[in-house]
XYZ file of C-alpha atoms in Angstrom:
700
model
C -132.431 -17.705 -6.239
C -133.117 -17.107 -2.569
C -130.229 -15.485 -0.751
C -128.484 -17.362 2.021
C -129.858 -16.142 5.365
C -126.412 -14.955 6.432
C -123.158 -15.215 4.494
C -121.056 -18.175 5.511
C -117.564 -19.503 4.873
C -117.021 -22.982 3.426
C -113.930 -25.123 2.924
C -112.754 -26.082 -0.559
C -109.568 -26.882 -2.471
C -107.735 -25.000 -5.210
C -108.047 -27.245 -8.307
C -105.288 -25.749 -10.430
C -102.056 -27.286 -11.691
C -99.827 -26.482 -8.715
C -98.194 -28.880 -6.244
C -99.488 -26.920 -3.248
C -103.167 -27.828 -3.833
C -104.130 -25.261 -1.203
C -106.940 -25.728 1.257
C -109.066 -22.597 0.906
C -111.907 -20.882 2.731
C -114.536 -19.357 0.453
C -117.085 -16.741 1.485
C -120.504 -17.622 0.031
C -122.589 -14.509 -0.581
C -125.603 -16.427 -1.911
C -126.283 -19.689 -3.725
C -124.628 -18.455 -6.916
C -122.095 -15.904 -5.691
C -118.763 -16.109 -3.909
C -116.858 -13.365 -2.148
C -113.375 -13.536 -0.675
C -111.131 -16.582 -1.039
C -108.446 -17.144 1.594
C -105.902 -19.773 2.488
C -107.029 -22.089 5.272
C -105.144 -21.192 8.447
C -105.751 -24.588 10.056
C -104.167 -26.483 7.174
C -100.521 -26.986 8.199
C -99.132 -26.666 4.677
C -101.351 -23.895 3.259
C -100.949 -22.084 6.621
C -103.310 -19.285 5.613
C -101.376 -18.265 2.490
C -102.517 -18.600 -1.133
C -101.376 -17.020 -4.387
C -102.877 -13.739 -5.491
C -104.478 -15.374 -8.552
C -106.729 -17.654 -6.514
C -107.342 -15.005 -3.844
C -109.321 -13.089 -6.484
C -111.148 -16.122 -7.855
C -114.459 -14.254 -7.826
C -113.129 -12.459 -10.916
C -112.926 -15.789 -12.697
C -116.030 -17.654 -11.617
C -118.260 -14.587 -12.181
C -116.490 -13.372 -15.316
C -118.955 -11.942 -17.869
C -117.260 -13.876 -20.688
C -117.804 -17.350 -19.221
C -119.238 -19.845 -21.648
C -122.828 -20.594 -20.638
C -124.429 -22.494 -23.537
C -123.444 -25.110 -26.144
C -122.345 -23.595 -29.438
C -121.958 -24.892 -32.996
C -119.520 -23.254 -35.376
C -120.876 -21.399 -38.374
C -118.458 -20.239 -41.028
C -114.743 -20.883 -41.252
C -112.766 -22.329 -38.343
C -111.353 -19.617 -36.141
C -113.489 -16.809 -37.580
C -115.650 -16.584 -34.457
C -119.054 -17.428 -35.919
C -121.264 -19.390 -33.482
C -124.815 -20.586 -33.189
C -126.377 -21.487 -29.841
C -127.752 -25.043 -29.754
C -129.298 -27.299 -27.138
C -127.351 -29.870 -25.136
C -129.276 -32.697 -26.783
C -128.469 -31.376 -30.245
C -124.808 -30.951 -29.339
C -124.397 -34.389 -27.787
C -126.342 -36.110 -30.567
C -124.155 -34.476 -33.211
C -120.929 -35.335 -31.369
C -121.934 -38.977 -30.927
C -123.054 -39.249 -34.544
C -119.816 -37.780 -35.894
C -117.618 -39.944 -33.652
C -119.476 -43.113 -34.635
C -119.143 -42.244 -38.321
C -115.390 -41.665 -37.922
C -115.030 -44.968 -36.068
C -116.762 -46.799 -38.928
C -114.855 -45.100 -41.746
C -111.396 -44.695 -40.216
C -111.286 -46.892 -37.114
C -111.464 -45.849 -33.456
C -107.810 -44.722 -33.307
C -108.780 -41.798 -35.550
C -110.393 -40.244 -32.452
C -108.073 -38.706 -29.823
C -109.457 -37.578 -26.447
C -106.977 -34.928 -25.299
C -106.767 -33.436 -21.817
C -104.485 -32.286 -19.060
C -104.489 -30.399 -15.767
C -107.027 -27.591 -16.052
C -108.424 -29.287 -12.981
C -106.385 -31.575 -10.747
C -109.514 -33.259 -9.369
C -109.405 -36.891 -10.424
C -113.128 -37.387 -11.080
C -113.378 -34.461 -13.482
C -109.878 -34.720 -14.964
C -109.371 -38.445 -15.475
C -112.907 -39.575 -16.319
C -112.137 -38.888 -19.983
C -110.163 -42.153 -19.881
C -113.482 -44.053 -19.714
C -114.447 -42.579 -23.062
C -111.085 -43.527 -24.546
C -111.082 -47.088 -23.235
C -114.717 -47.834 -23.974
C -114.271 -47.007 -27.652
C -110.628 -47.953 -28.291
C -109.694 -44.365 -29.113
C -106.037 -43.298 -29.279
C -104.264 -43.052 -25.939
C -102.366 -40.002 -24.707
C -98.728 -40.187 -23.612
C -98.562 -37.567 -20.848
C -95.286 -35.697 -21.307
C -95.978 -31.990 -21.309
C -95.291 -31.362 -17.606
C -93.647 -34.247 -15.774
C -91.911 -36.084 -18.614
C -88.561 -34.373 -18.110
C -88.615 -34.251 -14.289
C -90.019 -37.444 -12.808
C -87.653 -39.880 -14.582
C -84.578 -38.153 -13.156
C -85.845 -38.372 -9.587
C -87.093 -41.936 -9.958
C -83.830 -43.095 -11.558
C -82.026 -42.164 -8.347
C -84.485 -42.860 -5.524
C -86.693 -45.547 -7.103
C -89.903 -43.767 -6.072
C -91.504 -40.336 -6.355
C -91.546 -39.405 -2.665
C -89.573 -37.682 0.045
C -89.806 -35.944 3.426
C -92.928 -34.016 4.355
C -92.417 -30.515 2.903
C -93.519 -29.008 6.218
C -90.099 -30.133 7.466
C -88.572 -27.222 5.572
C -89.499 -25.151 8.628
C -87.168 -27.382 10.687
C -84.205 -27.080 8.313
C -80.980 -25.170 8.757
C -80.636 -24.661 5.000
C -83.337 -24.764 2.332
C -82.189 -25.050 -1.281
C -84.928 -24.016 -3.703
C -83.635 -25.337 -7.003
C -85.198 -24.541 -10.354
C -88.561 -23.215 -9.206
C -89.700 -19.632 -8.657
C -91.691 -20.507 -5.556
C -92.794 -16.934 -4.940
C -94.738 -17.098 -8.214
C -95.626 -20.779 -8.550
C -95.605 -22.442 -5.078
C -95.943 -19.690 -2.520
C -96.252 -22.165 0.363
C -92.670 -23.317 -0.161
C -91.639 -19.810 0.838
C -93.939 -19.891 3.867
C -92.040 -22.800 5.391
C -88.578 -21.760 4.199
C -88.972 -18.266 5.650
C -90.248 -19.757 8.894
C -87.028 -21.787 9.125
C -85.003 -18.607 8.649
C -86.956 -16.688 11.292
C -87.037 -19.456 13.879
C -83.732 -21.247 13.249
C -81.560 -18.803 11.385
C -81.678 -21.093 8.346
C -80.112 -20.030 5.078
C -82.237 -19.966 1.930
C -80.422 -20.768 -1.303
C -82.066 -20.186 -4.691
C -80.694 -21.766 -7.855
C -82.241 -20.359 -11.015
C -81.618 -18.743 -14.381
C -82.894 -15.238 -13.642
C -83.274 -12.956 -10.657
C -86.902 -13.641 -9.847
C -88.909 -13.107 -6.668
C -87.526 -16.225 -5.028
C -83.911 -15.312 -5.710
C -84.512 -11.837 -4.289
C -85.560 -13.400 -0.972
C -82.603 -15.803 -0.827
C -79.489 -15.515 1.318
C -77.469 -17.115 -1.483
C -78.603 -16.697 -5.101
C -76.882 -18.783 -7.778
C -77.644 -17.381 -11.220
C -76.917 -20.060 -13.837
C -76.975 -20.271 -17.572
C -80.009 -22.342 -18.642
C -79.362 -26.061 -18.909
C -76.239 -26.101 -16.720
C -77.708 -27.292 -13.404
C -76.035 -30.670 -13.743
C -72.630 -29.008 -13.921
C -73.242 -27.156 -10.651
C -74.435 -30.377 -9.020
C -71.457 -32.541 -9.952
C -68.966 -29.762 -9.148
C -70.594 -29.494 -5.728
C -70.079 -33.212 -5.220
C -66.461 -32.867 -6.368
C -65.861 -30.313 -3.588
C -67.676 -32.446 -1.008
C -65.336 -35.356 -1.753
C -62.231 -33.209 -2.085
C -62.755 -31.410 1.225
C -63.874 -34.393 3.268
C -67.458 -33.135 3.561
C -69.100 -36.217 2.014
C -70.614 -38.754 4.416
C -68.773 -41.859 3.251
C -70.343 -44.046 5.921
C -73.839 -43.078 4.759
C -72.911 -43.663 1.125
C -71.493 -47.102 1.939
C -74.733 -48.116 3.640
C -77.335 -46.449 1.439
C -75.944 -45.794 -2.052
C -74.116 -47.413 -4.964
C -71.150 -45.047 -4.511
C -68.135 -46.572 -6.234
C -64.497 -45.841 -7.057
C -65.609 -45.406 -10.664
C -68.062 -42.656 -9.718
C -65.450 -40.953 -7.543
C -62.994 -41.044 -10.441
C -65.703 -39.652 -12.715
C -66.065 -36.627 -10.410
C -62.340 -35.904 -10.326
C -62.521 -33.780 -13.463
C -65.784 -32.000 -12.454
C -63.958 -29.196 -10.707
C -65.395 -25.805 -9.758
C -63.227 -24.287 -12.507
C -64.738 -26.681 -15.055
C -68.284 -25.902 -13.847
C -67.664 -22.154 -13.747
C -66.948 -22.103 -17.476
C -70.227 -23.932 -18.146
C -72.598 -22.325 -15.640
C -71.319 -18.749 -15.686
C -70.966 -18.837 -11.900
C -67.675 -17.932 -10.280
C -65.468 -20.566 -8.689
C -65.996 -18.796 -5.353
C -69.800 -19.136 -5.646
C -69.567 -22.865 -6.358
C -67.121 -23.407 -3.507
C -69.277 -21.420 -1.072
C -72.399 -23.371 -1.995
C -70.628 -26.707 -1.583
C -69.215 -25.713 1.803
C -72.619 -24.529 3.039
C -74.245 -27.804 1.995
C -71.393 -29.916 3.316
C -71.360 -28.278 6.751
C -75.147 -28.102 7.239
C -76.560 -31.594 7.881
C -80.182 -30.388 7.981
C -80.282 -29.215 4.366
C -83.589 -29.612 2.522
C -83.481 -29.606 -1.297
C -86.797 -28.457 -2.781
C -86.385 -29.489 -6.432
C -88.747 -27.873 -8.913
C -89.906 -28.568 -12.455
C -88.463 -25.498 -14.159
C -84.840 -26.581 -14.359
C -85.853 -29.898 -15.937
C -87.564 -28.287 -18.933
C -84.352 -28.609 -20.883
C -83.136 -31.325 -23.225
C -80.918 -32.518 -20.385
C -83.632 -32.032 -17.770
C -83.893 -35.627 -16.552
C -80.146 -35.880 -15.976
C -80.110 -32.458 -14.274
C -82.798 -33.591 -11.839
C -80.853 -36.756 -11.049
C -77.601 -34.837 -10.536
C -79.176 -32.326 -8.127
C -80.920 -35.147 -6.233
C -77.572 -36.894 -5.800
C -76.123 -34.145 -3.588
C -78.064 -35.035 -0.393
C -77.243 -38.704 -1.015
C -73.576 -37.732 -0.777
C -73.958 -35.571 2.341
C -76.341 -37.967 4.079
C -78.863 -35.161 4.607
C -81.666 -37.728 4.348
C -80.767 -38.986 7.841
C -81.965 -35.795 9.520
C -85.400 -34.382 10.112
C -85.491 -31.225 8.042
C -82.998 -32.736 5.602
C -83.107 -34.656 2.334
C -84.831 -33.771 -0.911
C -88.348 -33.401 -2.231
C -89.828 -33.032 -5.700
C -93.266 -34.674 -5.616
C -95.249 -37.071 -3.462
C -96.966 -38.653 -6.446
C -95.718 -42.084 -5.420
C -97.368 -42.289 -1.977
C -101.098 -42.365 -2.678
C -102.043 -45.929 -3.734
C -105.455 -44.828 -4.991
C -107.853 -47.166 -6.776
C -109.035 -45.052 -9.708
C -110.287 -47.998 -11.748
C -113.905 -46.861 -11.690
C -113.051 -43.257 -12.619
C -110.820 -44.323 -15.507
C -112.785 -47.387 -16.622
C -109.773 -49.684 -16.484
C -112.074 -52.660 -17.068
C -113.264 -51.270 -20.409
C -110.152 -52.002 -22.465
C -106.654 -50.721 -23.159
C -107.447 -48.017 -25.712
C -105.498 -47.654 -28.944
C -102.081 -46.339 -30.008
C -100.315 -43.931 -27.636
C -99.769 -40.453 -29.073
C -97.443 -37.940 -27.403
C -99.448 -34.944 -26.198
C -96.426 -32.647 -26.626
C -96.330 -33.537 -30.319
C -99.935 -32.573 -31.044
C -98.787 -30.254 -33.828
C -96.934 -33.049 -35.568
C -99.789 -35.481 -34.956
C -102.391 -33.183 -36.490
C -100.216 -32.340 -39.499
C -99.635 -35.984 -40.367
C -96.093 -36.700 -39.189
C -95.808 -40.498 -39.610
C -93.466 -40.928 -36.635
C -95.719 -38.930 -34.329
C -98.709 -40.922 -35.594
C -96.890 -44.170 -34.699
C -97.354 -45.381 -38.247
C -101.142 -45.167 -38.057
C -103.688 -43.076 -39.873
C -104.553 -39.419 -39.319
C -106.446 -38.166 -36.286
C -109.887 -37.188 -37.554
C -111.511 -36.080 -34.287
C -110.408 -34.412 -31.049
C -112.380 -34.289 -27.811
C -110.638 -31.765 -25.542
C -111.062 -31.077 -21.825
C -108.965 -29.158 -19.280
C -106.317 -27.809 -21.637
C -105.669 -25.173 -24.296
C -103.159 -26.658 -26.772
C -103.560 -23.944 -29.413
C -101.955 -21.643 -26.827
C -99.767 -23.890 -24.650
C -98.419 -26.716 -26.829
C -94.989 -26.447 -28.497
C -94.477 -25.593 -32.177
C -97.585 -23.439 -32.404
C -97.410 -22.981 -36.178
C -97.892 -26.726 -36.607
C -100.593 -26.819 -33.924
C -102.617 -24.051 -35.557
C -102.214 -25.604 -38.996
C -103.451 -28.934 -37.663
C -106.484 -27.456 -35.913
C -107.442 -25.571 -39.079
C -107.919 -28.786 -41.073
C -111.386 -29.013 -42.604
C -111.417 -32.792 -42.140
C -110.756 -32.556 -38.368
C -113.848 -32.647 -36.136
C -113.066 -30.895 -32.841
C -115.103 -30.685 -29.662
C -113.897 -28.472 -26.804
C -115.450 -28.521 -23.322
C -114.339 -25.258 -21.710
C -115.059 -22.412 -19.303
C -114.009 -19.607 -21.673
C -113.685 -19.129 -25.414
C -109.987 -19.984 -25.457
C -107.975 -20.013 -28.639
C -108.450 -23.778 -28.765
C -112.209 -23.393 -28.372
C -112.215 -20.876 -31.242
C -110.932 -23.637 -33.537
C -113.654 -26.113 -32.515
C -116.729 -27.308 -34.358
C -118.713 -27.623 -31.137
C -117.998 -25.851 -27.850
C -119.541 -27.045 -24.593
C -119.731 -24.888 -21.422
C -117.945 -26.359 -18.385
C -118.343 -25.981 -14.651
C -115.687 -24.591 -12.330
C -114.433 -26.344 -9.206
C -116.894 -24.727 -6.777
C -119.775 -26.036 -8.902
C -119.014 -29.765 -8.712
C -117.695 -32.405 -6.289
C -114.190 -33.854 -6.476
C -111.186 -34.883 -4.451
C -107.609 -33.688 -4.906
C -104.264 -35.150 -3.956
C -101.218 -32.996 -3.305
C -98.129 -33.523 -5.397
C -96.374 -31.074 -3.106
C -97.671 -32.327 0.214
C -99.284 -35.285 1.987
C -103.004 -34.590 2.324
C -105.834 -35.765 0.096
C -108.579 -33.127 0.190
C -112.294 -33.116 -0.616
C -113.780 -30.196 -2.527
C -117.601 -30.098 -2.426
C -119.979 -28.301 -4.766
C -120.701 -24.985 -3.048
C -122.529 -22.826 -5.593
C -124.993 -23.478 -8.383
C -123.812 -23.570 -11.970
C -124.507 -20.568 -14.188
C -126.396 -20.910 -17.453
C -126.269 -24.444 -18.853
C -122.743 -25.374 -17.760
C -122.125 -29.083 -17.211
C -119.226 -30.878 -15.582
C -116.683 -33.072 -17.328
C -118.127 -36.071 -15.486
C -121.643 -35.382 -16.782
C -120.511 -34.826 -20.369
C -118.385 -37.982 -20.575
C -121.245 -40.039 -19.156
C -123.741 -38.523 -21.587
C -121.504 -39.344 -24.543
C -120.892 -42.898 -23.366
C -124.637 -43.494 -23.183
C -125.158 -42.153 -26.698
C -122.260 -44.263 -27.992
C -123.884 -47.409 -26.613
C -121.579 -48.101 -23.654
C -122.820 -49.600 -20.389
C -120.675 -49.174 -17.283
C -121.279 -48.857 -13.511
C -119.896 -45.307 -13.537
C -122.874 -44.162 -15.606
C -125.196 -44.694 -12.654
C -123.251 -42.477 -10.233
C -123.151 -38.776 -9.449
C -119.775 -37.087 -9.097
C -120.168 -37.150 -5.307
C -120.910 -40.865 -5.384
C -117.861 -41.406 -7.589
C -115.696 -39.596 -5.034
C -117.154 -41.721 -2.232
C -116.690 -44.986 -4.117
C -113.107 -44.188 -5.099
C -112.118 -43.261 -1.554
C -113.773 -46.408 -0.185
C -112.059 -48.635 -2.765
C -108.764 -46.997 -1.811
C -109.265 -47.891 1.848
C -109.582 -44.268 2.960
C -112.945 -44.554 4.696
C -116.358 -42.980 4.242
C -116.768 -39.675 2.446
C -119.060 -38.341 5.173
C -116.295 -38.794 7.739
C -113.661 -37.301 5.453
C -115.926 -34.360 4.647
C -116.115 -33.481 8.337
C -112.402 -32.673 8.383
C -111.959 -32.034 4.648
C -108.889 -34.241 4.262
C -107.119 -37.559 4.708
C -103.459 -37.360 5.718
C -101.263 -39.854 3.846
C -97.974 -38.721 5.381
C -95.677 -41.766 5.387
C -93.785 -42.571 8.596
C -90.724 -40.374 8.963
C -88.255 -43.262 8.638
C -89.846 -44.250 5.340
C -90.036 -40.695 3.972
C -86.330 -40.277 4.742
C -85.422 -43.701 3.317
C -83.840 -44.751 6.621
C -84.741 -48.336 5.758
C -83.219 -47.889 2.327
C -84.257 -46.381 -0.971
C -86.930 -47.942 -3.155
C -84.715 -50.032 -5.440
C -84.617 -53.750 -4.504
C -81.202 -53.464 -2.851
C -82.234 -50.330 -0.939
C -79.493 -48.178 -2.464
C -79.662 -44.754 -4.032
C -78.308 -44.770 -7.590
C -75.478 -42.363 -8.419
C -75.477 -44.429 -11.615
C -79.100 -43.684 -12.579
C -81.276 -46.694 -13.265
C -82.972 -45.557 -16.470
C -83.970 -49.060 -17.539
C -85.591 -49.800 -14.201
C -87.366 -46.450 -14.339
C -88.835 -47.277 -17.749
C -90.031 -50.661 -16.524
C -91.540 -49.377 -13.279
C -93.220 -46.275 -14.728
C -94.212 -47.573 -18.163
C -92.214 -44.912 -19.975
C -91.477 -45.033 -23.713
C -87.840 -44.779 -24.756
C -87.192 -41.995 -27.264
C -83.489 -42.808 -27.592
C -81.125 -45.733 -27.388
C -80.557 -46.417 -23.661
C -76.812 -46.472 -24.271
C -76.925 -42.734 -25.063
C -77.690 -41.847 -21.452
C -74.812 -40.788 -19.170
C -73.563 -43.574 -16.908
C -73.275 -41.401 -13.778
C -74.715 -38.186 -12.397
C -73.358 -35.523 -14.716
C -73.835 -32.442 -16.859
C -75.099 -33.627 -20.256
C -74.395 -31.157 -23.044
C -77.390 -31.786 -25.306
C -79.338 -28.526 -25.056
C -80.421 -26.727 -28.221
C -77.364 -25.136 -29.754
C -76.928 -21.399 -29.935
C -74.962 -20.233 -32.960
C -74.454 -17.189 -35.127
C -77.953 -17.520 -36.559
C -79.682 -18.010 -33.183
C -77.321 -16.604 -30.537
C -79.771 -16.245 -27.629
C -81.155 -18.858 -25.248
C -84.844 -18.295 -24.436
C -86.745 -19.618 -21.405
C -90.535 -19.272 -21.174
C -90.785 -19.026 -17.403
C -94.064 -19.024 -15.398
C -95.681 -15.728 -14.519
C -96.974 -14.781 -11.092
C -100.175 -13.541 -12.738
C -101.036 -16.548 -14.914
C -101.038 -20.319 -14.515
C -100.103 -21.531 -17.990
C -102.955 -19.948 -19.975
C -105.425 -19.867 -17.050
C -106.234 -16.501 -15.447
C -105.138 -14.665 -18.604
C -108.778 -13.606 -18.934
C -109.186 -12.102 -15.443
C -108.963 -8.315 -14.948
C -106.470 -8.578 -12.082
C -104.018 -10.625 -14.119
C -104.375 -8.419 -17.168
C -103.629 -5.306 -15.103
C -100.546 -6.897 -13.572
C -99.149 -8.133 -16.869
C -100.911 -6.319 -19.702
C -98.545 -7.202 -22.548
C -96.146 -10.003 -23.502
C -92.605 -8.930 -22.659
C -89.119 -10.351 -22.930
C -86.286 -9.605 -20.502
C -83.053 -8.634 -22.257
C -79.684 -7.999 -20.622
C -78.855 -4.276 -21.022
C -75.498 -4.957 -22.670
C -77.145 -7.230 -25.244
C -79.800 -4.577 -25.813
C -77.196 -1.880 -26.457
C -75.456 -4.029 -29.055
C -78.790 -4.607 -30.811
C -79.951 -0.990 -30.574
C -82.889 -1.986 -28.387
C -84.273 0.342 -25.707
C -86.732 -0.196 -22.874
C -90.248 -0.595 -24.280
C -89.200 -1.268 -27.865
C -91.054 -3.878 -29.832
C -88.745 -6.739 -30.685
C -89.055 -9.905 -32.719
C -87.715 -13.269 -31.589
C -87.324 -15.977 -34.194
C -85.906 -19.321 -35.191
C -86.671 -22.019 -37.754
C -90.051 -22.644 -36.087
C -91.420 -19.111 -36.463
C -91.384 -15.510 -35.262
C -92.930 -13.886 -32.176
C -93.258 -10.213 -31.324
C -92.935 -8.927 -27.737
C -92.019 -5.774 -25.826
C -88.447 -5.532 -24.534
C -87.721 -4.842 -20.899
C -84.084 -4.319 -19.942
C -83.036 -6.525 -17.025
C -79.601 -7.216 -15.602
C -80.789 -10.217 -13.579
C -79.864 -12.670 -16.338
C -76.551 -13.710 -17.776
C -75.732 -12.260 -21.162
C -77.271 -14.150 -24.061
C -80.275 -15.287 -21.979
C -83.832 -14.097 -22.630
C -86.801 -14.619 -20.283
C -90.422 -14.383 -21.443
C -92.730 -14.783 -18.434
C -96.194 -16.261 -18.798
C -98.256 -17.669 -21.632
C -100.230 -14.758 -22.988
C -102.954 -15.478 -25.529
C -101.552 -15.699 -29.032
C -103.782 -12.792 -29.962
C -101.992 -10.598 -27.391
C -98.890 -10.702 -29.606
C -98.809 -8.493 -32.672
C -99.011 -10.928 -35.568
C -100.983 -13.488 -33.534
C -98.083 -15.861 -32.828
C -97.592 -16.741 -29.150
C -94.370 -17.575 -27.377
C -94.694 -21.350 -27.780
C -94.345 -20.875 -31.528
C -90.600 -20.905 -30.898
C -90.441 -23.980 -28.624
C -89.554 -27.368 -30.099
C -91.642 -30.510 -29.645
C -88.802 -32.965 -30.248
C -89.038 -35.513 -27.392
C -86.564 -35.007 -24.564
C -84.380 -37.998 -23.777
C -84.816 -40.562 -22.321
C -88.639 -40.788 -22.213
C -90.079 -37.692 -23.873
C -91.298 -34.311 -22.722
C -91.187 -30.739 -23.972
C -88.115 -28.520 -23.448
C -90.019 -25.279 -22.857
C -87.007 -23.470 -21.357
C -84.473 -24.657 -23.948
C -84.894 -22.639 -27.134
C -82.302 -20.948 -29.327
C -83.511 -17.726 -30.996
C -82.389 -14.542 -32.678
C -83.629 -11.142 -31.504
C -84.099 -7.994 -33.557
C -85.821 -4.676 -33.128
C -89.238 -4.653 -34.765
C -90.103 -2.162 -37.473
C -92.193 -0.009 -35.154
C -91.550 0.915 -31.520
C -94.039 0.079 -28.809
C -96.563 2.766 -28.015
């Protein structure tokens, strides 16, 4: 290709599964090659800062191991034998096999499976057109938000809150249950600005001393699954010491004598025995919150990945409702802005094509593929998978079941991917996919208020095709007619934005964004919260949440706690499995993405587990020893690193390394359960009871 006359910089958007959705500036070396990637300085939320993973994106887009051509499996599944084939041959075979399965077993035997490998709606959600056009099995999306969103919604009645930029105007920023330094670096940008400019205090609430806790003025190190106890004990102190805003609660909440009586027994002493914090730490936190009106609670996902995660989210969210922090600019709480967008995605998703079939829980893919009748909703086996934007053989819970299911000879699997992931290795046909700089899409920010346009900036290598192109090609071969089949991805972006009342793409492209920031009074619920009576719910409205969000109950509603509380339903530790394991995010990886890049592999070359030194001494484990973690679901081998930044009995394994990086080939999610978290499902990735023992051979 001809080189660009002079290198230029172009605006794009990070597509990965992170609430920040950073605006980025990309240096274009020529029509196929990128150089540096930087955070956009003129974007008020990105503010020139991006994570180190995306800053070295050239490693990923130009990686020598990118998939470039369609492949057909030869030999046994997983053995690595492949034959290059043409796109026409691949698509013809896929369509033929899917049609045959539809005829013999019914359309629900086919399960299109996807998630957030890209957060662009055109290339992520277009798979729904395939599902709806053919009546294939639906996907119940639980693996990320299923334990978090219900808890927030049950209190506030909507997934929204103050503009996160307001953190810079706070006098106290509470970063609860998210290691922002590793997973949402822009949170730290605005929190640190508040400290520099206003003298604000930064509080971090987490289960291990991570990068965020090290930057905090107050670090509260909890036992996993005890966040609700800290929250209700904090509210006990606020009421006891006259620090609660009773006038605000009378006007804006359902605060009642019954709830106040409920909190009487939730003392700091009670919470200290549960959380492992001292009474003094709980008291100090409550006093700081109660005497600092401009307190901003930035509530993450991590602390909700427990079997009591939804109730923990609701309990933490209830604190600013008691202090009245919502009244103040720079105060209140924020988790996600997913409820503010009002986008018309009907053309992308093909909502006019039909409802699809039964709804299968994506977190239970192992059970689904191994024939569990409950997971299959009483229907027949899944006979075909069409997978985009996710790597379940590495990231889904109960990996032994997942691998067993994918190994079935009667399962036809198609994977559309950028690299030969462990899921792709189990496929019958692998299709090469584009990356975000090679196609057009738009992106909304879960962690902020701007919708951003990301244009195609470089040409695709080899024979890579986008998700949009592949879904359309299959629909044509399967005999479907739909208006979306006559559009390019750019035209689909333009049509969706126009249908959503956001204007013309050409005008949006000039700035790169549309700002959907709600008015301040609405974002702070000064006209009332989103329930019909305008009141925040200290008694969480689980039934209303199910109705509004279309959630499936996985328990009897009567099982749920009546008020904000600590709910003791986490996986039990006992003599057989005395340790509590959390699989926390790594700064070097994003789930299983970036595990292939040289920079990430240098920074985290081997799967490790953090062990408290006293626990290690009792087990005869030294720094660098190989250890085995196990439970009834399986065994995983890692390298021990001694770390006193956890409470005793807690283990932390950062990042999802490839299964093959572990000796024995079993990755960390082998140990994680897929039992649905109450009330509406989800995977408890940070709530796993295990034993730990020294492996037979020490690490080299």
